[in-house]
Amino acid sequence: MADKESVYVDEDAGKDDGADGTIENPYKTLLNARQHHPSESHYLTRKSLTGPVSEDGDPAARLEYKPASKSALKKMTTMYEQLQKKAAKADQLALREKDEAARRQTVLEEAKKVKLDLDTSLPEPKSIYLDEKDVKLKQGDHGKGTRVRVRGRIHRLRSQKDLIFITLQDGYGFLQCILSTPLTQTYDAMTLTQETSVEIYGEMWEVPAKQHAPDNRELHADYFKVIGKAAGDKEAVTNLVSKDAEPQVLLNNRHLVLRGETASSVLKVRAAVLRAFRQTYQEMRPRCLEVTPPSMVQTQVEGGATLFSFDYYGQQSYLTQSSQLYLETCIPSLGDVFCVAPSFRAEKSLTRRHLSEYTHIEAELDFISFDDLLNHLEFVMCKVIEHTLSDPQIAALISELNKDFKAPERPFMRMKYADAIEWLNDNRILNEEGQPHVLGDDIAEAAERKMTDIINRPIFLTHFPAEIKAFYMQKDPNDSRVTESVDALMPGVGEIVGGSMRIHDYEELMAAYEREGIDPAPYYWYTDQRKYGSTPHGGYGLGLERFLAWMCGRHTVRECSLYPRFMGRCTP
């Protein structure tokens, strides 16, 4: 026993990093001690802080080292052997990987010697974008297909024996391309990565029966070249923006997320919806004329708490919350008008339906009643959906994104604010303080959305109390406690439109300024509309991202913005 090395282990005060097993510098675990000393060593252990005390209660007994128990040594030996086996397997794997890497490097060096040249004896290729369909397809062993030249990025990639299957994307469509020998024997073919940009020549074929590819066609390549190689291995796109990546990682790499089918499909639907709004406004009678109001302003619309302020050549100025006030100045000479412009709200909110910058579709209508406004809103939203779905490609994208989406039926449900309060209480939906709703409550997002989801149809929620609405809203002539105001609520997302009739009486507007503590001086140009031939008029603002979240079945409006901006996020 005396000849054996003594190795000390203190399970409480010892440490595995930097220890040497002496009594002055003990290990923390038997396993780590065994990793540094032979099995025949004399292992001594203690628990200097939590070990048992002596029979008379003396804690000094904890400081005494005792030989490790047989069971502890057996457990340690088992774990050590498992570690040794694991290490041996890792060494074997590393050796195999090294050998494979060496063999692959040899193959790649040989592949560098393989050179491709365009076959000038083949028909001159037709350059096409991937959504072009006017090409002839070879059908089995019959006939010839059009020889084409395509360019794009590799969206998907897989190898099968001597074939490489590429799904190419160019922003317009997708095309399956098949590389065979000798193309697959080149260095460029062997090192292809997703998102690499390429140019491919070849014959267009019909996809064989029971096989699947975009548009049921494929290109059989006779030549290709790499235009721009994409990073692979740890820097590969699929590693940076995988489906299970954290939301912040995806937002940081939004520029790469946009290359995915889901994100790009949402943006294509977004473009189609914007076209549909403009088409609808142009076709309706009377037509709505598009105008472009400023984004830098010196007046508020929705309250000072949500203003982004900045110094404008020494003057206090803001990013616009809404273009409404400017649109009102246009209607005397331009008739009904609309705009598609960014609006900014400095709301410290991280809910799934809030953005600090969003696309605002706003309109102002002259010589109308409140019922006219509601009918107009209902018509515009339904017509926009009709126009959007009339494009088969966009309709297919919406179906893929939100298979349950259906165009809403008219008329929309109309519910007054007071009736909504009663409905919420009848259905035991509480306010944010956990109490029943009372008249005067600003119905919270969660309660509003829950009500809409239960009713499961579009709702025009109308006649909100004057004290919780903006200063410019017209009061109901039959009940001055409430305004002629409306929120359009959609299942799954809640409010997507807010609108109202506007105060058109000069004295009433001046009283509203005073009631809200607003200095009317900066609003002189807005007030003048009531001095020079005022008329009953109204309008609304529609949040495009919320509208898209409803149509495309997106959990958050952030997915419906190119580069979303919200509290804490202003990059990339």
Coordinates of C-alpha atoms in Angstrom, one line a residue, residues 35 43 66 92 116 131 157 169 176 182 216 271 323 364 368 372 390 398 419 432 514 525-526 533 539 546-547 556 563:
Q35 CA -8.1 10.2 -16.0
Y43 CA -7.7 7.0 -4.0
K66 CA -10.7 7.9 3.7
Q92 CA -11.4 6.2 -35.3
L116 CA -16.0 22.0 -70.2
D131 CA -41.5 31.5 -65.5
L157 CA -29.4 20.5 -54.4
Q169 CA -34.5 29.9 -58.7
Q176 CA -35.3 21.5 -62.0
P182 CA -19.1 14.6 -67.8
N216 CA -43.7 19.3 -64.6
A271 CA -46.9 43.3 -54.3
S323 CA -51.1 61.2 -43.7
E364 CA -60.2 60.5 -47.7
I368 CA -70.2 61.2 -47.6
D372 CA -71.2 55.7 -47.0
S390 CA -57.9 36.6 -59.8
I398 CA -52.0 32.4 -50.8
D419 CA -72.7 46.3 -27.7
E432 CA -56.4 43.9 -18.9
E514 CA -58.8 73.2 -26.6
W525 CA -53.5 74.8 -42.9
Y526 CA -55.7 72.0 -41.6
G533 CA -66.1 75.6 -48.1
G539 CA -61.6 58.5 -44.3
R546 CA -51.9 43.4 -40.8
F547 CA -54.0 42.9 -43.9
T556 CA -46.8 38.2 -36.8
Y563 CA -37.2 44.5 -43.2

